[in-house]
Short mmCIF file of C-alpha atoms in Angstrom, two decimals:
data_model
loop_
_atom_site.label_atom_id
_atom_site.label_comp_id
_atom_site.label_asym_id
_atom_site.label_seq_id
_atom_site.Cartn_x
_atom_site.Cartn_y
_atom_site.Cartn_z
CA MET A 387 135.25 286.85 27.03
CA LYS A 388 137.92 289.21 25.70
CA ILE A 389 140.07 291.28 28.05
CA LEU A 390 142.53 293.90 26.83
CA ILE A 391 145.43 294.89 29.08
CA LYS A 392 146.78 298.26 27.93
CA SER A 393 150.31 299.68 28.15
CA ALA A 394 151.78 297.03 30.42
CA THR A 395 155.52 296.65 30.97
CA ILE A 396 156.46 292.97 30.96
CA VAL A 397 158.80 291.79 33.72
CA ASN A 398 159.95 288.30 32.74
CA SER A 399 163.62 287.76 31.96
CA GLU A 400 162.80 284.54 30.09
CA SER A 401 160.45 286.28 27.66
CA LYS A 402 161.29 288.12 24.47
CA TYR A 403 158.92 290.84 25.69
CA HIS A 404 160.97 291.50 28.85
CA GLN A 405 160.94 295.20 29.81
CA GLN A 406 158.79 296.05 26.77
CA LYS A 407 155.61 298.10 27.09
CA VAL A 408 152.87 296.21 25.24
CA ASP A 409 149.15 295.55 25.01
CA ILE A 410 147.96 292.04 25.85
CA LEU A 411 144.74 290.59 24.47
CA LEU A 412 143.19 287.70 26.37
CA ASN A 413 140.42 285.54 24.93
CA ASN A 414 138.65 283.04 27.21
CA GLY A 415 141.65 282.85 29.47
CA LYS A 416 144.30 282.42 26.77
CA ILE A 417 146.83 284.91 25.42
CA GLU A 418 145.54 285.77 21.94
CA ASN A 419 147.93 288.57 21.07
CA ILE A 420 150.79 290.67 22.42
CA GLY A 421 151.75 293.85 20.61
CA GLU A 422 152.73 297.50 20.90
CA GLU A 423 149.20 298.74 20.30
CA ILE A 424 146.23 296.43 19.92
CA SER A 425 143.01 298.01 18.66
CA THR A 426 140.09 295.66 19.02
CA GLN A 427 136.73 295.42 20.69
CA ALA A 428 137.06 293.88 24.17
CA ASP A 429 134.56 293.03 26.89
CA LYS A 430 136.85 294.62 29.48
CA THR A 431 139.86 296.92 29.25
CA ILE A 432 142.42 297.08 32.05
CA GLU A 433 144.43 300.29 32.42
CA TYR A 434 146.45 301.31 35.45
CA ASN A 435 149.11 303.87 36.26
CA ASN A 436 152.59 302.45 35.59
CA LEU A 437 151.13 298.99 34.98
CA HIS A 438 153.59 296.09 35.02
CA VAL A 439 152.80 292.44 34.33
CA SER A 440 154.70 289.31 35.35
CA LEU A 441 153.95 285.63 35.49
CA GLY A 442 151.76 284.78 38.47
CA TRP A 443 153.54 284.58 41.81
CA PHE A 444 154.04 281.39 43.85
CA ASP A 445 154.21 280.88 47.62
CA SER A 446 155.48 277.55 48.96
CA SER A 447 154.22 277.91 52.56
CA VAL A 448 150.78 279.32 53.32
CA SER A 449 148.60 278.40 56.30
CA PHE A 450 144.95 279.32 56.69
CA GLY A 451 142.98 277.34 59.27
CA GLU A 452 139.86 275.93 57.69
CA PRO A 453 138.74 273.27 58.35
CA GLY A 454 138.77 273.49 62.13
CA TYR A 455 140.40 276.87 62.76
CA GLU A 456 138.04 279.18 60.89
CA GLU A 457 138.55 281.83 63.59
CA ARG A 458 142.07 282.27 62.17
CA GLU A 459 141.14 282.25 58.49
CA THR A 460 138.63 280.68 56.11
CA LEU A 461 139.71 279.16 52.82
CA ASP A 462 137.51 281.58 50.89
CA ASN A 463 138.98 284.74 52.44
CA GLY A 464 142.46 283.29 52.55
CA ILE A 465 142.47 282.54 48.83
CA LYS A 466 141.00 285.98 48.12
CA THR A 467 143.85 287.48 50.17
CA ALA A 468 146.39 285.55 48.10
CA ALA A 469 144.86 286.76 44.84
CA LYS A 470 144.68 290.40 45.91
CA SER A 471 148.29 290.11 47.09
CA GLY A 472 149.45 288.96 43.64
CA PHE A 473 149.69 285.19 44.12
CA THR A 474 148.17 282.86 41.55
CA SER A 475 149.63 279.68 43.04
CA ILE A 476 149.97 278.71 46.71
CA ALA A 477 151.03 275.57 48.58
CA VAL A 478 148.69 275.29 51.57
CA ASN A 479 149.97 273.70 54.78
CA PRO A 480 148.09 270.97 56.69
CA ILE A 481 147.59 273.10 59.82
CA THR A 482 143.92 272.21 60.14
CA ASN A 483 141.71 270.40 62.63
CA PRO A 484 141.75 267.53 61.98
CA VAL A 485 145.20 267.64 60.39
CA SER A 486 145.24 267.12 56.62
CA ASP A 487 146.90 263.71 56.79
CA ASN A 488 144.76 261.67 54.38
CA SER A 489 143.46 261.74 50.81
CA THR A 490 139.97 262.90 51.81
CA ALA A 491 141.40 266.01 53.47
CA ILE A 492 143.56 266.72 50.43
CA LYS A 493 140.56 266.40 48.11
CA TYR A 494 138.62 268.85 50.27
CA LEU A 495 141.39 271.44 49.90
CA LYS A 496 141.61 270.73 46.16
CA SER A 497 137.89 271.51 45.84
CA TYR A 498 138.88 275.19 46.20
CA GLN A 499 141.17 274.96 43.17
CA GLY A 500 140.84 278.01 40.90
CA LYS A 501 138.79 280.15 43.29
CA TYR A 502 139.55 283.84 42.62
CA GLY A 503 141.91 282.48 39.94
CA VAL A 504 144.31 280.95 42.47
CA ASN A 505 145.80 277.49 42.01
CA LEU A 506 145.64 275.81 45.42
CA HIS A 507 148.20 273.04 45.97
CA PRO A 508 147.73 271.09 49.23
CA VAL A 509 150.69 270.00 51.32
CA GLY A 510 149.90 266.76 53.12
CA ALA A 511 151.03 266.03 56.67
CA LEU A 512 154.15 263.87 56.78
CA THR A 513 152.99 261.98 59.87
CA ILE A 514 149.61 261.04 61.29
CA LYS A 515 148.14 264.06 63.12
CA SER A 516 151.56 265.74 62.59
CA GLU A 517 152.69 264.06 65.80
CA SER A 518 156.02 262.90 64.31
CA VAL A 519 155.37 259.27 65.25
CA ASP A 520 153.96 257.32 62.28
CA LEU A 521 154.05 258.18 58.58
CA ALA A 522 150.76 259.34 57.09
CA GLU A 523 149.20 258.02 53.86
CA LEU A 524 151.79 259.70 51.63
CA TYR A 525 151.12 257.81 48.41
CA ASP A 526 147.34 258.20 48.67
CA MET A 527 147.71 261.92 49.35
CA LYS A 528 150.08 262.29 46.41
CA ASN A 529 147.47 260.71 44.14
CA ALA A 530 144.82 263.04 45.57
CA GLY A 531 146.89 266.12 44.70
CA ALA A 532 149.38 266.74 47.52
CA VAL A 533 152.54 268.41 46.21
CA SER A 534 154.70 267.77 49.26
CA PHE A 535 154.65 266.35 52.80
CA SER A 536 155.33 268.39 55.90
CA ASP A 537 154.47 268.64 59.57
CA VAL A 538 155.11 272.37 59.15
CA LYS A 539 156.51 273.69 62.47
CA THR A 540 156.68 270.27 64.14
CA PRO A 541 160.24 268.96 63.73
CA ILE A 542 160.85 265.32 62.88
CA LYS A 543 162.28 264.23 66.23
CA ASN A 544 163.03 260.62 65.24
CA PRO A 545 165.86 260.45 62.66
CA ASN A 546 164.75 256.98 61.56
CA LEU A 547 161.34 258.39 60.66
CA LEU A 548 162.96 260.87 58.27
CA LYS A 549 165.12 258.07 56.84
CA ILE A 550 162.07 255.91 56.12
CA ALA A 551 160.10 258.86 54.71
CA LEU A 552 162.87 259.77 52.26
CA GLN A 553 163.28 256.16 51.17
CA TYR A 554 159.55 255.55 50.76
CA ALA A 555 158.80 258.82 48.96
CA GLN A 556 161.33 257.97 46.24
CA ASN A 557 158.87 255.36 44.94
CA PHE A 558 156.57 258.13 43.68
CA ASP A 559 158.94 261.12 43.43
CA GLY A 560 157.58 262.65 46.64
CA LEU A 561 159.06 265.76 48.22
CA VAL A 562 159.67 265.54 51.98
CA GLN A 563 159.97 268.65 54.13
CA SER A 564 161.73 268.82 57.49
CA PHE A 565 161.39 271.84 59.76
CA PRO A 566 164.90 272.85 60.93
CA GLN A 567 164.74 272.81 64.70
CA GLU A 568 166.05 270.45 67.36
CA ASN A 569 163.47 270.84 70.13
CA ALA A 570 165.74 269.38 72.79
CA ILE A 571 167.86 272.52 72.38
CA ALA A 572 165.14 275.03 71.48
CA ARG A 573 162.92 273.78 74.32
CA ASN A 574 160.28 276.42 75.11
CA GLY A 575 162.25 279.42 73.89
CA SER A 576 160.48 282.39 72.34
CA ALA A 577 163.30 284.54 70.91
CA HIS A 578 166.75 284.24 69.36
CA GLU A 579 169.28 283.41 72.07
CA ASP A 580 171.52 286.46 72.10
CA TYR A 581 171.96 289.86 73.69
CA HIS A 582 168.34 290.95 73.28
CA SER A 583 166.76 287.81 74.74
CA THR A 584 169.04 288.11 77.76
CA LEU A 585 168.28 291.83 78.14
CA LEU A 586 164.52 291.23 77.94
CA GLY A 587 164.50 288.12 80.09
CA LEU A 588 163.11 285.93 77.31
CA LYS A 589 163.97 282.25 76.97
CA GLY A 590 166.24 281.87 73.97
CA ILE A 591 166.37 279.60 70.93
CA PRO A 592 170.01 279.35 69.85
CA SER A 593 171.04 279.17 66.20
CA LEU A 594 172.48 275.77 67.11
CA ALA A 595 168.95 274.34 67.37
CA GLU A 596 168.43 275.00 63.65
CA GLU A 597 171.91 274.14 62.46
CA LEU A 598 172.13 270.86 64.35
CA GLN A 599 168.83 269.66 62.85
CA ILE A 600 169.91 270.64 59.33
CA THR A 601 173.23 268.83 59.78
CA ARG A 602 171.37 265.69 60.90
CA ASP A 603 168.91 265.88 58.01
CA LEU A 604 171.65 266.34 55.43
CA PHE A 605 173.54 263.30 56.71
CA ILE A 606 170.33 261.25 56.44
CA LEU A 607 169.64 262.58 52.93
CA GLU A 608 173.16 261.66 51.83
CA TYR A 609 172.52 258.13 53.08
CA THR A 610 169.01 257.62 51.68
CA GLY A 611 168.84 259.74 48.56
CA GLY A 612 165.45 261.26 47.78
CA LYS A 613 164.20 264.83 47.68
CA LEU A 614 164.35 267.03 50.78
CA HIS A 615 163.14 270.59 51.26
CA ILE A 616 164.07 272.58 54.35
CA PRO A 617 161.62 275.44 54.87
CA THR A 618 162.36 278.85 56.39
CA ILE A 619 166.04 278.71 57.31
CA SER A 620 167.17 281.69 59.35
CA THR A 621 170.90 281.60 60.17
CA ALA A 622 174.15 282.27 58.37
CA LYS A 623 175.50 278.81 59.27
CA SER A 624 172.38 277.20 57.78
CA VAL A 625 173.11 278.88 54.45
CA LYS A 626 176.67 277.54 54.57
CA LEU A 627 175.54 274.00 55.40
CA ILE A 628 173.09 273.89 52.50
CA LYS A 629 175.62 275.39 50.10
CA GLU A 630 178.08 272.62 50.99
CA ALA A 631 175.36 269.97 50.59
CA LYS A 632 174.52 271.22 47.10
CA LYS A 633 178.18 271.03 46.13
CA LYS A 634 178.06 267.36 47.13
CA GLY A 635 175.18 266.86 44.71
CA LEU A 636 172.45 266.21 47.28
CA ASP A 637 168.87 266.80 46.12
CA ILE A 638 168.22 269.56 48.64
CA THR A 639 166.31 272.84 48.45
CA CYS A 640 165.39 275.43 51.03
CA SER A 641 163.36 278.59 51.50
CA VAL A 642 163.52 281.71 53.64
CA ALA A 643 160.62 283.67 55.08
CA ILE A 644 160.47 287.23 53.76
CA HIS A 645 160.25 288.75 57.25
CA GLN A 646 163.59 287.12 58.10
CA LEU A 647 165.16 289.37 55.44
CA ILE A 648 163.76 292.55 57.00
CA PHE A 649 163.55 292.36 60.79
CA THR A 650 166.02 291.43 63.54
CA ASP A 651 165.48 290.45 67.17
CA GLU A 652 165.90 294.12 68.11
CA LYS A 653 162.19 294.44 67.29
CA LEU A 654 161.32 292.48 70.43
CA GLN A 655 162.09 295.39 72.75
CA ASN A 656 158.41 296.33 73.09
CA PHE A 657 157.32 292.70 73.57
CA ASP A 658 155.02 292.96 70.54
CA ALA A 659 153.86 289.37 69.91
CA ASN A 660 153.47 290.05 66.20
CA TYR A 661 157.24 289.66 66.05
CA LYS A 662 157.11 286.24 67.68
CA VAL A 663 157.72 283.77 64.86
CA MET A 664 159.25 280.35 64.33
CA PRO A 665 162.13 280.29 63.60
CA PRO A 666 162.74 283.46 65.63
CA LEU A 667 164.01 286.72 64.20
CA ARG A 668 167.81 286.57 64.17
CA THR A 669 170.60 289.15 63.71
CA ASN A 670 171.88 291.57 61.07
CA SER A 671 174.71 289.20 60.15
CA ASP A 672 172.16 286.45 59.56
CA ILE A 673 170.10 288.75 57.32
CA LYS A 674 173.17 289.58 55.22
CA ALA A 675 173.96 285.89 54.78
CA LEU A 676 170.35 285.07 53.84
CA ILE A 677 170.25 287.82 51.21
CA THR A 678 173.58 286.65 49.81
CA GLY A 679 172.20 283.10 49.74
CA LEU A 680 169.25 284.26 47.65
CA LYS A 681 171.49 286.14 45.26
CA ASP A 682 173.88 283.25 44.65
CA GLY A 683 171.13 280.60 44.45
CA THR A 684 171.92 278.70 47.64
CA ILE A 685 168.44 279.57 48.92
CA ASP A 686 165.98 278.41 46.28
CA MET A 687 162.88 280.45 47.06
CA VAL A 688 161.23 282.97 49.34
CA THR A 689 157.97 282.40 51.18
CA THR A 690 155.60 284.58 53.15
CA ASP A 691 155.22 281.74 55.69
CA HIS A 692 151.73 283.26 56.05
CA THR A 693 150.35 282.16 59.45
CA PRO A 694 147.11 283.78 60.65
CA ILE A 695 146.67 283.72 64.43
CA ASP A 696 143.47 284.94 66.09
CA ILE A 697 143.66 287.77 68.62
CA GLU A 698 143.01 285.47 71.62
CA HIS A 699 146.30 283.70 70.92
CA LYS A 700 148.35 286.75 69.90
CA LYS A 701 147.34 289.63 72.15
CA VAL A 702 148.67 287.99 75.31
CA GLU A 703 151.98 287.98 77.20
CA PHE A 704 154.86 287.51 74.74
CA GLU A 705 155.98 284.13 76.02
CA ASN A 706 152.39 282.80 75.96
CA ALA A 707 151.58 284.08 72.47
CA SER A 708 151.42 281.74 69.48
CA TYR A 709 154.15 281.90 66.85
CA GLY A 710 153.44 283.37 63.43
CA THR A 711 152.83 286.41 61.26
CA ILE A 712 150.73 286.94 58.16
CA GLY A 713 152.69 287.97 55.09
CA LEU A 714 150.80 287.61 51.81
CA GLU A 715 149.70 291.27 51.67
CA THR A 716 153.22 292.61 52.27
CA ALA A 717 155.38 290.15 50.30
CA PHE A 718 155.91 292.19 47.16
CA GLY A 719 156.26 295.57 48.87
CA ALA A 720 158.78 294.20 51.39
CA LEU A 721 160.99 292.39 48.86
CA ASN A 722 160.86 295.41 46.58
CA THR A 723 162.58 297.49 49.28
CA ILE A 724 165.55 295.07 49.35
CA PHE A 725 166.00 293.99 45.75
CA THR A 726 165.51 295.46 42.30
CA THR A 727 162.03 294.94 40.88
CA GLU A 728 163.41 292.42 38.39
CA LYS A 729 165.02 290.36 41.19
CA THR A 730 161.89 290.66 43.33
CA ILE A 731 159.76 289.21 40.53
CA GLU A 732 162.32 286.49 39.89
CA LEU A 733 162.08 285.45 43.55
CA LEU A 734 158.28 285.55 43.59
CA THR A 735 158.02 283.33 40.51
CA LYS A 736 160.51 280.66 41.63
CA GLY A 737 159.90 277.31 43.28
CA GLN A 738 157.01 275.69 41.40
CA ALA A 739 159.15 273.02 39.73
CA ARG A 740 160.41 271.74 43.08
CA PHE A 741 156.81 271.01 44.06
CA GLY A 742 155.97 269.42 40.71
CA ILE A 743 153.90 272.42 39.64
CA LYS A 744 154.04 273.56 36.03
CA LYS A 745 155.31 277.11 35.71
CA PRO A 746 153.11 279.35 33.51
CA SER A 747 154.39 280.82 30.25
CA LEU A 748 154.04 284.28 28.77
CA GLU A 749 153.56 283.29 25.14
CA ILE A 750 150.75 283.67 22.60
CA GLY A 751 148.43 280.66 22.77
CA GLU A 752 149.23 279.85 26.41
CA ASN A 753 146.83 280.14 29.33
CA ALA A 754 147.16 283.55 30.95
CA ASP A 755 148.58 283.44 34.48
CA PHE A 756 149.53 287.01 35.36
CA THR A 757 150.16 289.32 38.28
CA LEU A 758 149.45 293.02 37.71
CA PHE A 759 151.42 295.56 39.74
CA ASN A 760 153.11 298.95 40.00
CA PRO A 761 156.73 298.66 41.20
CA ASP A 762 157.03 302.30 42.26
CA GLY A 763 155.76 304.43 45.10
CA LYS A 764 156.40 304.04 48.81
CA HIS A 765 153.68 303.72 51.41
CA THR A 766 153.30 302.75 55.05
CA PHE A 767 151.46 299.49 55.63
CA GLU A 768 148.63 299.95 58.12
CA LYS A 769 146.16 297.64 59.83
CA GLU A 770 143.38 298.77 57.49
CA ASN A 771 145.42 297.41 54.56
CA ILE A 772 145.11 293.87 55.93
CA ILE A 773 142.75 291.62 53.96
CA SER A 774 143.29 288.55 56.15
CA SER A 775 140.79 287.75 58.90
CA SER A 776 143.59 287.68 61.48
CA LYS A 777 145.58 290.90 61.84
CA ASN A 778 148.87 289.55 63.22
CA SER A 779 151.25 291.32 60.85
CA MET A 780 154.70 292.44 61.93
CA PHE A 781 154.72 294.83 58.94
CA ILE A 782 152.15 297.24 60.44
CA GLY A 783 153.79 300.68 60.41
CA HIS A 784 156.56 299.49 58.07
CA SER A 785 157.43 301.22 54.78
CA LEU A 786 156.80 299.19 51.62
CA LYS A 787 157.45 299.91 47.96
CA GLY A 788 155.04 299.25 45.10
CA LYS A 789 151.41 298.24 44.76
CA VAL A 790 149.67 295.05 43.62
CA TYR A 791 146.71 295.63 41.29
CA GLY A 792 145.55 292.01 41.19
CA VAL A 793 145.80 288.81 39.17
CA PHE A 794 144.40 287.12 36.09
CA ALA A 795 144.54 283.32 36.11
CA ASN A 796 142.21 280.40 35.45
CA ASN A 797 140.20 282.78 33.28
CA GLN A 798 139.33 284.90 36.33
CA LEU A 799 140.24 288.48 37.08
CA THR A 800 140.65 289.44 40.74
CA LEU A 801 141.56 293.05 41.48
CA SER A 802 142.72 294.61 44.74
#
């Protein structure tokens, strides 16, 4: 099948076609030709207003629910949401019931590989049932297709467990993740410990809870070696700690959730549980440090930290509500309000290598793995724009910039 993409501006700083307006001819999923004007018979022609094309986007932390929590999100609709949001590659967290802590569970997730064109990369649980007690079958899961190991929002409470995990995973080049929170300090807090939590009477989670855990983890990493990824950092001190660790030569990476670059804890004034996330929304000074960290490379990647939560667990009293917000649908439009389009695309196409995932290439003869979008035009994100089954988005009513048209990957075209 031949597909002709007309008058598309390429956004890929590594390509010789960067910022050029070209036609792209695809034949059975491969790039057959790129040129200023291609005249040929095609089975389908794609033309959009102000069409831009980049390499397919990657998200390192996506949660759905199935199997076990289908009321939050099914795999089918979740993957469709990712595709229509511009993502051709996603790392899917083991927040399932039962927890994805064995090779059979990983193979089940891998069976959805390529649906709607999206490459699904399972993240295996680091410990059995994500209880932070005993290591799970890491090697078996790696062989089944797991790209990393994480208990997601469950911190590794036993430092010796992290030590053993980092030592063991080195035998097969495994990537260990450690959520940055010391629960003995965070306890049952629901908001950043500061002026607003005190004013609203909410139990606070101090920045110290994150920074203390990161400090511990970095000391262990320095001792053991290995590969460590710290997901969704949220404080200025965390950025500083990781910057210093990289200067030491430690094999450390980290990510930041996109909503942490946009919203502060001031948003909690109306007790809207959509703004209840983990880690909690912090302060303006933290946002400035996180953005600086992305610009100077201290923070390696952004993530939507997409976490669907059904209405029964969100539309309740703030302190009883579950943590999490969806973010796939709003990722591009939110980042595009902070950074230039070129920087936004750079951030959305970073991170694959850390997870052992081959990054696509925009060259003739290569498999096509594209995101199609318009970088211009502002709009207000509304509930009816949500594709996810769960509607817990903190971006409802927020102004975004740009529009995603869809993706082409794995020889499949999925349009918004």
